mmCIF file of C-alpha atoms and ligand atoms in Angstrom:
data_model
loop_
_atom_site.group_PDB
_atom_site.id
_atom_site.type_symbol
_atom_site.label_atom_id
_atom_site.label_comp_id
_atom_site.label_asym_id
_atom_site.label_seq_id
_atom_site.Cartn_x
_atom_site.Cartn_y
_atom_site.Cartn_z
ATOM 1 C CA MET A 27 19.230 -0.803 -20.378
ATOM 2 C CA ASN A 28 16.563 1.220 -22.173
ATOM 3 C CA SER A 29 17.775 4.824 -22.149
ATOM 4 C CA ASP A 30 14.457 6.545 -21.252
ATOM 5 C CA LEU A 31 14.718 8.217 -17.836
ATOM 6 C CA LYS A 32 10.940 8.473 -17.265
ATOM 7 C CA SER A 33 10.897 5.801 -14.562
ATOM 8 C CA HIS A 34 14.081 7.154 -12.959
ATOM 9 C CA ASN A 35 12.793 10.585 -11.903
ATOM 10 C CA THR A 36 9.918 11.234 -9.500
ATOM 11 C CA PHE A 37 8.456 13.927 -11.786
ATOM 12 C CA GLY A 38 7.940 11.106 -14.294
ATOM 13 C CA VAL A 39 9.082 13.235 -17.239
ATOM 14 C CA SER A 40 10.613 11.648 -20.316
ATOM 15 C CA ALA A 41 14.194 12.290 -21.368
ATOM 16 C CA GLN A 42 16.720 10.151 -23.197
ATOM 17 C CA ALA A 43 20.172 9.472 -21.765
ATOM 18 C CA ARG A 44 23.077 8.326 -23.941
ATOM 19 C CA ALA A 45 22.925 5.119 -21.891
ATOM 20 C CA ILE A 46 21.684 4.032 -18.459
ATOM 21 C CA HIS A 47 23.799 1.746 -16.272
ATOM 22 C CA SER A 48 22.814 0.045 -13.054
ATOM 23 C CA ILE A 49 25.633 0.248 -10.477
ATOM 24 C CA ARG A 50 25.320 -2.428 -7.788
ATOM 25 C CA THR A 51 28.815 -2.621 -6.291
ATOM 26 C CA GLU A 52 31.643 -0.205 -5.540
ATOM 27 C CA SER A 53 33.834 -1.954 -8.139
ATOM 28 C CA GLU A 54 31.146 -1.329 -10.766
ATOM 29 C CA LEU A 55 31.068 2.306 -9.682
ATOM 30 C CA ILE A 56 34.846 2.627 -10.000
ATOM 31 C CA ALA A 57 34.759 1.080 -13.485
ATOM 32 C CA PHE A 58 31.911 3.420 -14.491
ATOM 33 C CA LEU A 59 33.804 6.495 -13.250
ATOM 34 C CA ALA A 60 37.099 5.401 -14.829
ATOM 35 C CA ALA A 61 35.377 5.236 -18.226
ATOM 36 C CA ASP A 62 33.957 8.734 -17.769
ATOM 37 C CA THR A 63 37.094 10.616 -18.773
ATOM 38 C CA SER A 64 35.310 13.931 -19.356
ATOM 39 C CA ASN A 65 33.635 13.757 -15.920
ATOM 40 C CA THR A 66 30.218 14.586 -17.355
ATOM 41 C CA ASP A 67 28.133 11.471 -16.646
ATOM 42 C CA LEU A 68 25.318 11.737 -14.115
ATOM 43 C CA ILE A 69 25.093 9.545 -11.026
ATOM 44 C CA LEU A 70 21.487 9.247 -9.924
ATOM 45 C CA GLY A 71 19.883 7.889 -6.742
ATOM 46 C CA GLN A 72 16.084 7.788 -6.894
ATOM 47 C CA GLY A 73 15.793 10.917 -9.058
ATOM 48 C CA SER A 74 13.645 12.676 -6.451
ATOM 49 C CA ASN A 75 15.282 16.088 -6.647
ATOM 50 C CA VAL A 76 15.965 16.475 -10.378
ATOM 51 C CA LEU A 77 14.184 17.930 -13.381
ATOM 52 C CA PHE A 78 15.155 16.731 -16.849
ATOM 53 C CA THR A 79 14.500 19.604 -19.254
ATOM 54 C CA GLY A 80 15.797 17.777 -22.323
ATOM 55 C CA ASP A 81 17.779 14.730 -23.445
ATOM 56 C CA LEU A 82 21.063 14.032 -21.689
ATOM 57 C CA PRO A 83 24.036 13.702 -24.054
ATOM 58 C CA TYR A 84 25.897 11.561 -21.507
ATOM 59 C CA ARG A 85 25.537 8.337 -19.514
ATOM 60 C CA VAL A 86 23.481 7.974 -16.355
ATOM 61 C CA GLY A 87 24.608 5.617 -13.582
ATOM 62 C CA LEU A 88 21.844 4.443 -11.231
ATOM 63 C CA LEU A 89 23.448 3.968 -7.830
ATOM 64 C CA LYS A 90 22.001 0.792 -6.308
ATOM 65 C CA LEU A 91 24.553 0.036 -3.560
ATOM 66 C CA LYS A 92 22.754 -1.734 -0.709
ATOM 67 C CA GLY A 93 23.534 -2.613 2.913
ATOM 68 C CA ARG A 94 23.099 -1.312 6.477
ATOM 69 C CA ARG A 95 24.711 -2.053 9.822
ATOM 70 C CA PHE A 96 25.219 -0.571 13.280
ATOM 71 C CA LYS A 97 27.677 -0.697 16.139
ATOM 72 C CA ALA A 98 27.656 0.781 19.632
ATOM 73 C CA PHE A 99 29.301 4.173 20.051
ATOM 74 C CA SER A 100 28.648 4.633 23.782
ATOM 75 C CA GLU A 101 26.055 3.452 26.299
ATOM 76 C CA GLU A 102 23.703 6.080 24.955
ATOM 77 C CA GLU A 103 24.555 6.229 21.274
ATOM 78 C CA VAL A 104 25.024 4.009 18.274
ATOM 79 C CA LEU A 105 26.662 4.469 14.862
ATOM 80 C CA VAL A 106 24.368 3.407 12.048
ATOM 81 C CA THR A 107 25.654 3.069 8.489
ATOM 82 C CA ALA A 108 23.770 2.641 5.235
ATOM 83 C CA ALA A 109 24.903 2.282 1.638
ATOM 84 C CA ALA A 110 24.066 5.113 -0.758
ATOM 85 C CA GLY A 111 21.492 3.181 -2.785
ATOM 86 C CA GLU A 112 19.224 2.380 0.182
ATOM 87 C CA SER A 113 15.845 4.117 0.158
ATOM 88 C CA TRP A 114 15.947 6.943 2.725
ATOM 89 C CA HIS A 115 12.502 6.224 4.160
ATOM 90 C CA ASP A 116 13.078 2.451 4.454
ATOM 91 C CA PHE A 117 16.361 3.190 6.202
ATOM 92 C CA VAL A 118 14.649 5.561 8.662
ATOM 93 C CA LEU A 119 11.977 2.926 9.416
ATOM 94 C CA TRP A 120 14.668 0.301 10.003
ATOM 95 C CA THR A 121 16.538 2.547 12.504
ATOM 96 C CA LEU A 122 13.246 3.029 14.371
ATOM 97 C CA GLU A 123 12.488 -0.706 14.372
ATOM 98 C CA GLU A 124 15.938 -1.243 15.898
ATOM 99 C CA GLY A 125 14.901 1.241 18.623
ATOM 100 C CA PHE A 126 17.223 4.089 17.572
ATOM 101 C CA GLY A 127 16.164 7.718 17.737
ATOM 102 C CA GLY A 128 17.118 10.806 15.746
ATOM 103 C CA LEU A 129 15.781 10.429 12.213
ATOM 104 C CA GLU A 130 12.050 10.206 13.050
ATOM 105 C CA ASN A 131 11.198 13.746 11.836
ATOM 106 C CA LEU A 132 12.818 12.903 8.497
ATOM 107 C CA ALA A 133 10.493 9.968 7.768
ATOM 108 C CA LEU A 134 8.862 9.713 4.319
ATOM 109 C CA ILE A 135 11.305 12.068 2.575
ATOM 110 C CA PRO A 136 11.670 10.598 -0.918
ATOM 111 C CA GLY A 137 15.138 9.754 -2.212
ATOM 112 C CA SER A 138 18.179 7.676 -1.392
ATOM 113 C CA VAL A 139 20.585 7.664 1.549
ATOM 114 C CA GLY A 140 23.497 8.783 -0.657
ATOM 115 C CA ALA A 141 21.679 11.885 -1.871
ATOM 116 C CA ALA A 142 20.599 12.969 1.626
ATOM 117 C CA PRO A 143 23.838 14.723 2.722
ATOM 118 C CA ILE A 144 24.172 16.591 -0.580
ATOM 119 C CA GLN A 145 21.337 18.949 0.249
ATOM 120 C CA ASN A 146 21.302 18.304 4.006
ATOM 121 C CA ILE A 147 17.671 17.165 3.869
ATOM 122 C CA GLY A 148 15.436 18.551 6.573
ATOM 123 C CA ALA A 149 11.886 18.456 7.866
ATOM 124 C CA TYR A 150 9.941 19.449 10.988
ATOM 125 C CA GLY A 151 12.844 21.171 12.706
ATOM 126 C CA VAL A 152 15.449 18.426 12.150
ATOM 127 C CA GLU A 153 18.180 18.380 9.543
ATOM 128 C CA LEU A 154 20.377 15.488 8.476
ATOM 129 C CA LYS A 155 23.401 17.361 9.865
ATOM 130 C CA ASP A 156 21.986 17.049 13.403
ATOM 131 C CA HIS A 157 22.690 13.297 13.357
ATOM 132 C CA PHE A 158 25.336 12.968 10.658
ATOM 133 C CA TYR A 159 28.628 11.339 11.711
ATOM 134 C CA SER A 160 30.552 10.779 8.455
ATOM 135 C CA CYS A 161 30.275 9.671 4.864
ATOM 136 C CA ARG A 162 32.544 7.744 2.558
ATOM 137 C CA ALA A 163 32.851 8.960 -1.022
ATOM 138 C CA ILE A 164 34.739 8.128 -4.211
ATOM 139 C CA ASP A 165 36.564 10.889 -6.064
ATOM 140 C CA ARG A 166 35.179 10.882 -9.606
ATOM 141 C CA SER A 167 38.506 11.752 -11.272
ATOM 142 C CA THR A 168 40.946 9.583 -9.318
ATOM 143 C CA GLN A 169 38.503 6.927 -8.050
ATOM 144 C CA GLU A 170 40.164 7.273 -4.649
ATOM 145 C CA GLU A 171 38.202 7.009 -1.438
ATOM 146 C CA LYS A 172 37.738 9.924 0.964
ATOM 147 C CA VAL A 173 35.939 10.101 4.306
ATOM 148 C CA PHE A 174 34.128 13.336 5.223
ATOM 149 C CA ASN A 175 33.156 14.168 8.803
ATOM 150 C CA ALA A 176 30.401 16.666 9.610
ATOM 151 C CA GLU A 177 32.751 19.641 9.661
ATOM 152 C CA ASP A 178 34.235 18.711 6.255
ATOM 153 C CA CYS A 179 30.739 18.701 4.762
ATOM 154 C CA ALA A 180 30.123 22.413 5.579
ATOM 155 C CA PHE A 181 26.400 21.774 5.982
ATOM 156 C CA GLY A 182 24.039 24.722 5.615
ATOM 157 C CA TYR A 183 20.330 25.189 4.990
ATOM 158 C CA ARG A 184 19.617 22.585 2.247
ATOM 159 C CA ASN A 185 23.273 22.916 1.360
ATOM 160 C CA SER A 186 26.676 21.250 1.746
ATOM 161 C CA ILE A 187 30.173 21.178 0.281
ATOM 162 C CA PHE A 188 28.830 18.691 -2.304
ATOM 163 C CA LYS A 189 26.762 21.501 -3.875
ATOM 164 C CA ASN A 190 29.634 23.997 -3.761
ATOM 165 C CA GLU A 191 33.430 23.472 -3.718
ATOM 166 C CA CYS A 192 33.056 19.723 -4.286
ATOM 167 C CA LYS A 193 30.174 19.908 -6.788
ATOM 168 C CA ASN A 194 30.257 16.818 -9.069
ATOM 169 C CA GLN A 195 33.612 15.808 -7.601
ATOM 170 C CA PHE A 196 32.570 12.907 -5.363
ATOM 171 C CA VAL A 197 30.068 10.079 -5.325
ATOM 172 C CA ILE A 198 28.881 9.303 -1.797
ATOM 173 C CA VAL A 199 28.823 5.523 -1.312
ATOM 174 C CA GLU A 200 27.988 5.204 2.374
ATOM 175 C CA VAL A 201 26.656 7.443 5.185
ATOM 176 C CA THR A 202 27.005 6.989 8.949
ATOM 177 C CA PHE A 203 24.736 8.580 11.564
ATOM 178 C CA LYS A 204 25.093 8.863 15.322
ATOM 179 C CA LEU A 205 21.720 7.979 16.836
ATOM 180 C CA SER A 206 20.412 7.578 20.373
ATOM 181 C CA GLN A 207 19.676 4.127 21.767
ATOM 182 C CA ARG A 208 18.046 5.407 24.957
ATOM 183 C CA ASN A 209 16.991 8.744 26.498
ATOM 184 C CA HIS A 210 15.862 9.955 23.096
ATOM 185 C CA THR A 211 15.464 13.697 22.568
ATOM 186 C CA LEU A 212 12.304 14.294 20.557
ATOM 187 C CA ASN A 213 11.761 17.487 18.560
ATOM 188 C CA LEU A 214 8.081 18.444 18.484
ATOM 189 C CA ASN A 215 8.662 22.171 18.035
ATOM 190 C CA TYR A 216 7.080 22.560 14.598
ATOM 191 C CA ALA A 217 3.418 23.549 14.771
ATOM 192 C CA PRO A 218 2.005 20.572 12.824
ATOM 193 C CA LEU A 219 3.673 18.106 15.235
ATOM 194 C CA LYS A 220 2.810 20.194 18.285
ATOM 195 C CA ASN A 221 -0.830 20.227 17.185
ATOM 196 C CA TRP A 222 -0.808 16.502 16.436
ATOM 197 C CA PHE A 223 0.258 15.641 19.970
ATOM 198 C CA SER A 224 -1.576 18.419 21.819
ATOM 199 C CA GLY A 225 -3.818 17.019 24.534
ATOM 200 C CA LYS A 226 -2.098 13.613 24.270
ATOM 201 C CA ASN A 227 0.173 12.101 26.901
ATOM 202 C CA ILE A 228 3.642 12.524 25.422
ATOM 203 C CA GLU A 229 5.618 11.259 28.394
ATOM 204 C CA LYS A 230 6.090 7.791 26.950
ATOM 205 C CA LEU A 231 6.312 8.901 23.338
ATOM 206 C CA ARG A 232 8.824 6.864 21.277
ATOM 207 C CA PRO A 233 10.712 8.095 18.197
ATOM 208 C CA ALA A 234 8.610 5.647 16.151
ATOM 209 C CA ASP A 235 5.412 7.417 17.311
ATOM 210 C CA VAL A 236 6.804 10.735 16.067
ATOM 211 C CA ALA A 237 7.665 9.150 12.716
ATOM 212 C CA GLU A 238 4.113 7.828 12.448
ATOM 213 C CA ALA A 239 2.754 11.342 13.054
ATOM 214 C CA VAL A 240 5.184 12.837 10.510
ATOM 215 C CA CYS A 241 4.061 10.281 7.906
ATOM 216 C CA SER A 242 0.373 11.029 8.513
ATOM 217 C CA ILE A 243 0.933 14.802 8.337
ATOM 218 C CA ARG A 244 3.028 14.520 5.176
ATOM 219 C CA ARG A 245 0.507 12.179 3.520
ATOM 220 C CA SER A 246 -2.291 14.669 4.233
ATOM 221 C CA LYS A 247 -0.699 17.515 2.256
ATOM 222 C CA LEU A 248 2.110 16.173 0.081
ATOM 223 C CA PRO A 249 1.465 14.208 -3.104
ATOM 224 C CA ASP A 250 2.816 10.646 -3.346
ATOM 225 C CA PRO A 251 5.285 10.671 -6.273
ATOM 226 C CA SER A 252 4.214 7.157 -7.273
ATOM 227 C CA ILE A 253 0.727 8.573 -7.947
ATOM 228 C CA LEU A 254 1.394 12.215 -8.907
ATOM 229 C CA GLY A 255 4.820 13.160 -10.302
ATOM 230 C CA ASN A 256 6.660 15.677 -8.090
ATOM 231 C CA ALA A 257 10.010 16.336 -6.425
ATOM 232 C CA GLY A 258 8.870 17.646 -3.040
ATOM 233 C CA SER A 259 9.656 21.306 -2.408
ATOM 234 C CA PHE A 260 10.569 22.886 -5.726
ATOM 235 C CA PHE A 261 12.020 26.067 -4.203
ATOM 236 C CA LYS A 262 14.061 26.748 -1.091
ATOM 237 C CA ASN A 263 12.629 28.976 1.606
ATOM 238 C CA PRO A 264 14.400 32.305 0.962
ATOM 239 C CA ILE A 265 16.620 33.811 3.651
ATOM 240 C CA ILE A 266 16.291 37.610 3.872
ATOM 241 C CA THR A 267 18.052 40.332 5.846
ATOM 242 C CA ALA A 268 16.569 41.860 9.007
ATOM 243 C CA GLU A 269 16.211 45.181 7.149
ATOM 244 C CA PHE A 270 14.293 43.611 4.253
ATOM 245 C CA THR A 271 12.146 41.716 6.781
ATOM 246 C CA GLN A 272 11.006 45.038 8.273
ATOM 247 C CA SER A 273 9.922 46.408 4.901
ATOM 248 C CA LEU A 274 8.166 43.122 4.044
ATOM 249 C CA LEU A 275 6.260 43.164 7.346
ATOM 250 C CA LYS A 276 5.037 46.703 6.674
ATOM 251 C CA LYS A 277 3.279 45.502 3.532
ATOM 252 C CA PHE A 278 2.475 41.950 4.675
ATOM 253 C CA PRO A 279 2.188 41.911 8.488
ATOM 254 C CA GLU A 280 1.039 38.275 8.501
ATOM 255 C CA ALA A 281 4.057 36.935 6.539
ATOM 256 C CA PRO A 282 5.406 33.756 8.175
ATOM 257 C CA LEU A 283 8.997 34.578 9.108
ATOM 258 C CA TYR A 284 11.432 32.495 11.133
ATOM 259 C CA PRO A 285 14.482 34.139 12.746
ATOM 260 C CA GLN A 286 17.848 32.486 12.015
ATOM 261 C CA ALA A 287 20.839 32.290 14.336
ATOM 262 C CA ASN A 288 22.783 34.900 12.314
ATOM 263 C CA GLY A 289 20.093 37.623 12.499
ATOM 264 C CA THR A 290 18.532 36.897 9.094
ATOM 265 C CA PHE A 291 14.983 35.588 8.588
ATOM 266 C CA LYS A 292 13.572 32.632 6.678
ATOM 267 C CA VAL A 293 10.321 33.247 4.748
ATOM 268 C CA ALA A 294 8.000 30.350 3.887
ATOM 269 C CA ALA A 295 8.240 30.178 0.074
ATOM 270 C CA GLY A 296 4.949 28.245 -0.073
ATOM 271 C CA TRP A 297 3.193 31.181 1.591
ATOM 272 C CA LEU A 298 4.602 33.659 -0.968
ATOM 273 C CA ILE A 299 3.303 31.502 -3.832
ATOM 274 C CA ASP A 300 -0.038 30.942 -2.120
ATOM 275 C CA GLN A 301 -0.524 34.733 -1.640
ATOM 276 C CA LEU A 302 -0.412 35.119 -5.420
ATOM 277 C CA GLY A 303 -3.349 32.759 -5.740
ATOM 278 C CA LEU A 304 -1.203 30.201 -7.512
ATOM 279 C CA LYS A 305 -2.152 27.138 -5.442
ATOM 280 C CA GLY A 306 -3.696 24.735 -7.958
ATOM 281 C CA TYR A 307 -2.629 26.946 -10.898
ATOM 282 C CA ARG A 308 -1.759 24.949 -14.015
ATOM 283 C CA GLN A 309 -0.133 25.439 -17.380
ATOM 284 C CA GLY A 310 -1.140 22.339 -19.327
ATOM 285 C CA ASP A 311 -0.107 19.356 -17.217
ATOM 286 C CA ALA A 312 2.437 21.298 -15.164
ATOM 287 C CA ALA A 313 0.756 22.518 -11.983
ATOM 288 C CA VAL A 314 1.171 23.953 -8.510
ATOM 289 C CA HIS A 315 -0.060 21.344 -6.032
ATOM 290 C CA ASP A 316 -3.489 22.303 -4.666
ATOM 291 C CA LYS A 317 -2.600 21.488 -1.028
ATOM 292 C CA GLN A 318 0.993 22.757 -0.867
ATOM 293 C CA ALA A 319 2.101 25.627 -3.115
ATOM 294 C CA LEU A 320 5.801 24.798 -2.773
ATOM 295 C CA VAL A 321 5.337 21.540 -4.656
ATOM 296 C CA LEU A 322 5.052 21.465 -8.454
ATOM 297 C CA VAL A 323 3.362 18.433 -9.959
ATOM 298 C CA ASN A 324 3.140 16.633 -13.275
ATOM 299 C CA LEU A 325 -0.556 15.981 -13.826
ATOM 300 C CA GLY A 326 0.203 13.463 -16.567
ATOM 301 C CA SER A 327 2.074 14.431 -19.672
ATOM 302 C CA ALA A 328 4.058 17.527 -18.641
ATOM 303 C CA SER A 329 7.581 17.760 -20.012
ATOM 304 C CA GLY A 330 10.544 18.975 -18.027
ATOM 305 C CA ASN A 331 10.351 22.222 -19.961
ATOM 306 C CA ASP A 332 6.654 22.686 -19.093
ATOM 307 C CA LEU A 333 7.595 22.439 -15.398
ATOM 308 C CA LYS A 334 10.567 24.754 -15.890
ATOM 309 C CA ASN A 335 8.318 27.348 -17.596
ATOM 310 C CA LEU A 336 5.823 27.128 -14.736
ATOM 311 C CA ALA A 337 8.669 27.598 -12.240
ATOM 312 C CA GLN A 338 9.838 30.673 -14.159
ATOM 313 C CA HIS A 339 6.340 32.128 -14.093
ATOM 314 C CA ILE A 340 6.193 31.612 -10.302
ATOM 315 C CA LYS A 341 9.642 33.153 -9.774
ATOM 316 C CA LYS A 342 8.733 36.193 -11.864
ATOM 317 C CA SER A 343 5.408 36.705 -10.049
ATOM 318 C CA VAL A 344 6.981 36.336 -6.583
ATOM 319 C CA ASN A 345 9.730 38.758 -7.530
ATOM 320 C CA GLU A 346 7.298 41.358 -8.897
ATOM 321 C CA THR A 347 5.089 41.281 -5.794
ATOM 322 C CA PHE A 348 7.540 40.710 -2.954
ATOM 323 C CA GLY A 349 10.938 41.692 -4.399
ATOM 324 C CA ILE A 350 12.234 38.228 -3.413
ATOM 325 C CA THR A 351 14.086 35.929 -5.796
ATOM 326 C CA LEU A 352 13.195 32.289 -5.262
ATOM 327 C CA GLU A 353 15.963 29.749 -5.712
ATOM 328 C CA GLU A 354 15.284 26.211 -6.923
ATOM 329 C CA GLU A 355 15.895 23.290 -4.568
ATOM 330 C CA VAL A 356 15.502 20.918 -7.516
ATOM 331 C CA THR A 357 18.515 20.504 -9.860
ATOM 332 C CA PHE A 358 17.971 20.865 -13.621
ATOM 333 C CA TYR A 359 19.681 18.618 -16.223
ATOM 334 C CA PRO A 360 21.203 18.686 -18.792
HETATM 335 P P1 LIG B 502 4.738 24.347 6.832
HETATM 336 O O1 LIG B 502 4.428 23.757 8.156
HETATM 337 O O2 LIG B 502 3.656 24.761 5.910
HETATM 338 O O3 LIG B 502 5.734 25.581 7.022
HETATM 339 C C1 LIG B 502 6.212 26.303 5.901
HETATM 340 C C2 LIG B 502 7.695 26.565 6.076
HETATM 341 O O4 LIG B 502 7.898 27.330 7.238
HETATM 342 C C3 LIG B 502 8.468 25.279 6.232
HETATM 343 O O5 LIG B 502 9.076 24.982 5.016
HETATM 344 C C4 LIG B 502 9.444 25.528 7.365
HETATM 345 O O6 LIG B 502 10.785 25.716 6.959
HETATM 346 C C5 LIG B 502 9.016 26.862 7.952
HETATM 347 N N1 LIG B 502 8.671 26.632 9.372
HETATM 348 C C6 LIG B 502 7.498 26.194 9.859
HETATM 349 N N2 LIG B 502 7.536 26.141 11.203
HETATM 350 C C7 LIG B 502 8.781 26.543 11.566
HETATM 351 C C8 LIG B 502 9.438 26.691 12.816
HETATM 352 N N3 LIG B 502 8.829 26.416 13.975
HETATM 353 N N4 LIG B 502 10.724 27.125 12.816
HETATM 354 C C9 LIG B 502 11.358 27.397 11.675
HETATM 355 N N5 LIG B 502 10.796 27.269 10.457
HETATM 356 C C10 LIG B 502 9.513 26.854 10.401
HETATM 357 O O7 LIG B 502 5.713 23.340 6.062
HETATM 358 P P2 LIG B 502 5.380 22.053 5.188
HETATM 359 O O8 LIG B 502 5.450 22.399 3.763
HETATM 360 O O9 LIG B 502 4.173 21.342 5.704
HETATM 361 O O10 LIG B 502 6.653 21.176 5.513
HETATM 362 C C11 LIG B 502 6.864 20.652 6.797
HETATM 363 C C12 LIG B 502 8.325 20.267 6.914
HETATM 364 O O11 LIG B 502 8.666 19.267 5.950
HETATM 365 C C13 LIG B 502 9.257 21.428 6.660
HETATM 366 O O12 LIG B 502 10.344 21.331 7.542
HETATM 367 C C14 LIG B 502 9.688 21.229 5.240
HETATM 368 O O13 LIG B 502 10.964 21.770 4.971
HETATM 369 C C15 LIG B 502 9.708 19.735 5.126
HETATM 370 N N6 LIG B 502 9.492 19.340 3.732
HETATM 371 C C16 LIG B 502 10.567 19.278 2.894
HETATM 372 C C17 LIG B 502 10.363 18.941 1.565
HETATM 373 C C18 LIG B 502 11.482 18.871 0.599
HETATM 374 O O14 LIG B 502 11.273 18.426 -0.512
HETATM 375 N N7 LIG B 502 12.641 19.354 0.932
HETATM 376 C C19 LIG B 502 9.087 18.652 1.095
HETATM 377 C C20 LIG B 502 8.046 18.758 1.961
HETATM 378 C C21 LIG B 502 8.244 19.095 3.285
HETATM 379 P P3 LIG B 502 11.851 24.519 6.777
HETATM 380 O O15 LIG B 502 11.601 24.005 5.423
HETATM 381 O O16 LIG B 502 13.140 25.241 6.874
HETATM 382 O O17 LIG B 502 11.658 23.519 7.850
#
């Protein structure tokens, strides 16, 4: 394959890989990993959470494993499995068409099924971990199979074992979710969803109706990567101590803060960036999205380094004003 990664990352930035391989079966994956003796090659899903800041002196394997199935778990619940290379959003729509509930708030998140557990994707008050049952992965060094249950994955806020102790050690090939087949529990707690349904009769609301609302809300403020290069939220929402929260509130009483179970607080990173007047700010073709400050966009010909420099400028400005260090959600390569 041509070794330009431009069409394999949602930022649409150019970078050369040593080679690009398409991996369509688990045997192809095992052969690919066995040839990677230095364990440096990159396995990529849809490239929706990466930033290439230069050429990659190693191979890239595009994981294209396909397939989905379900089986009953109980009268109320069902186990639904999808291969890693399935598109996340198409998978969510399929579960809803089958009448299963649970993933509706996670509709329209770009990326593949296999990448979803790695950062425990989340949106509108639901995280992947809330419905995760298990995943099957291949050990990169031994090519042996291992099954992880939810506890093994040590899920946290946009975090999991696959970003920590097991970083680069496994390739997830299949993910299983436990979803409801009746008596669905809908989560409409987040303000945008609450507002969407306010004044409407929600008694007969189906999970698919919630997904439709989520898609409309997302489309109204988030850029479509097929039109404007981006990788969704560029930074994580920082978690700060209760003590720091008090000092922040003294200076910024209107700061949007969300209490966490362990006594810490989550601050909306987009709000911090917006306060600095950076919404719509651009450095060449690297820009802060004009409707959502947490999203960085490629207006046309930005390079990975242009976007990295813009991110550094934002981090520095946020730190100077608020004393908070933003952490990237996007992973940089090489
Ligand atoms: P928003 O409504 O402008 O809110 C800003 C931030 O405040 C969100 O990121 C959210 O944190 C937090 N928040 C809002 N209401 C909350 C509540 N009731 N309880 C706890 N935290 C609350 O957010 P937005 O940018 O439009 O995004 C809406 C949802 O889609 C969010 O959940 C966001 O994470 C998700 N999203 C994710 C990505 C991605 O690339 N990862 C991209 C776009 C949107 P949380 O992020 O912790 O939910």
